[in-house]
Amino acid sequence: MNRLQNKIAVITGGAQGIGYETAAKFASEGAKVVIWDVLETKGNLAVAELEKTGCTALFMKVDVTDFESAFAAAARVIERFGQIDILINNAGITRDASLLKMTPEQWKQVIDVNLTGVFHCTKAVAPFMVEKKQGRIINTSSIVGIYGNFGQTNYVATKSGIIGMTKVWARELGRKGITVNAVAPGFIATDMVKTVPEAVLKSLKEKTPLGRLGLPSDIANAYLFLSSDDASYVNGAVLSVDGGLVL
Ligand code: NAI
């Protein structure tokens, strides 16, 4: 299928996990994909893998916590491709600890990547979308941003904050031809959940009506829908992709 034919898509955190799966899916739908990530070796390997399928893919070393890094990368994408049609704000980290044990450093690291990073990348990319009067911005929240979760004060603050920012930007940018939506994944089998104890994962699977963890492709499909013409009237939405899990 060619649902994203010739679209230019920037995917943050695209070197692995959900982001990489998204880059592969978008490329298979005709998009030219640009991965922004801090993992240089993995990012270059990802691009080499994608190029084997004959698509156009590019890796740029970008630390989303650094505005200048995102700003310069956005300018380079414009130089190379002339526009940015889709921004997937997918990069994220966890530094879990209960409130009583969480250090200010753990708090700051997660806020810097997951929340400030989304602000930086959107701030860097949105002006180019406004100029073209079109664009799709998809932010990655989480079901824990809706329900909360033990041991994740910092992470939950960012994932709830992302829902708020999504709604603000949907209002501010909608009239300029840009839709802004969020995806709230449940528990997805990637490196991120490797630190979750097996017993907890088992209980999560049991609590999920669909009886399994999500796959990176489940989230990539949601990003694809929101980036495609099929979602042209969807704006300010938070799409839960969690197998029906209610925490
Ligand atoms: P992952 O850990 O496999 O991938 C995250 C990517 O973000 C990595 O490639 C990493 O290098 C990149 N990254 C981290 N810090 C960065 C920075 N400062 N600048 C640029 N890139 C950076 O994680 P996964 O599971 O693929 O997560 C993707 C998104 O989905 C994250 O925002 C995460 O919070 C969210 N999510 C994941 C869930 C899960 O169960 N795996 C559940 C709910 C949300």
Coordinates of N, CA, C and O in Angstrom, one line a residue, residues 5 26-27 53 78 88 93 137 158 174 183 190 204 211 218 221 226-228 234:
Q5 N 2.7 7.9 0.4 CA 3.6 8.1 -0.7 C 4.2 9.4 -0.7 O 3.6 10.5 -0.7
F26 N 6.3 2.9 7.8 CA 6.1 4.1 7.0 C 6.9 4.0 5.7 O 6.3 4.4 4.7
A27 N 8.1 3.4 5.7 CA 8.8 3.3 4.5 C 8.1 2.3 3.5 O 8.0 2.6 2.3
T53 N 15.3 -2.4 1.5 CA 14.0 -2.6 0.9 C 13.7 -1.6 -0.2 O 12.6 -1.5 -0.8
I78 N 14.9 19.8 5.9 CA 14.3 20.7 4.9 C 15.3 20.9 3.7 O 14.8 20.9 2.6
I88 N 6.8 12.2 14.4 CA 6.4 11.2 15.4 C 7.3 11.4 16.6 O 8.5 11.1 16.6
I93 N 12.2 7.6 27.7 CA 13.0 6.8 28.6 C 12.2 6.6 29.9 O 11.3 7.3 30.2
I137 N 1.3 15.8 13.5 CA 2.2 15.6 14.6 C 1.6 14.5 15.5 O 0.4 14.7 15.9
T158 N 5.3 13.1 32.6 CA 5.6 13.4 31.2 C 4.5 12.9 30.3 O 4.1 13.6 29.4
G174 N -4.4 23.6 14.5 CA -5.5 23.1 13.6 C -5.8 24.0 12.5 O -5.9 23.6 11.3
V183 N -0.9 9.0 20.9 CA -1.2 7.6 21.0 C -0.8 7.2 22.5 O 0.3 7.6 23.0
T190 N 9.1 -4.3 24.2 CA 10.4 -3.7 23.7 C 11.4 -3.7 24.8 O 11.1 -4.1 26.0
L204 N -0.1 -8.4 34.1 CA -0.6 -7.4 33.1 C -1.3 -8.2 32.0 O -2.3 -7.7 31.5
G211 N -5.3 -10.6 26.3 CA -4.5 -11.7 26.8 C -3.0 -11.7 26.4 O -2.3 -12.7 26.5
D218 N 1.8 -2.9 16.7 CA 0.5 -2.4 17.1 C 0.5 -0.9 17.2 O -0.5 -0.2 16.8
N221 N 1.1 0.8 13.7 CA -0.2 0.9 12.9 C -1.0 2.1 13.4 O -1.7 2.7 12.5
L226 N -3.0 7.7 12.1 CA -3.0 9.1 12.4 C -2.2 10.0 11.5 O -2.5 11.2 11.3
S227 N -1.3 9.4 10.8 CA -0.5 10.1 9.8 C -1.1 10.1 8.4 O -0.7 10.8 7.5
S228 N -2.1 9.2 8.2 CA -2.6 9.0 6.9 C -3.8 9.9 6.6 O -4.4 10.5 7.5
V234 N -9.3 13.9 12.4 CA -9.0 13.5 13.8 C -7.9 14.5 14.3 O -6.9 14.6 13.8

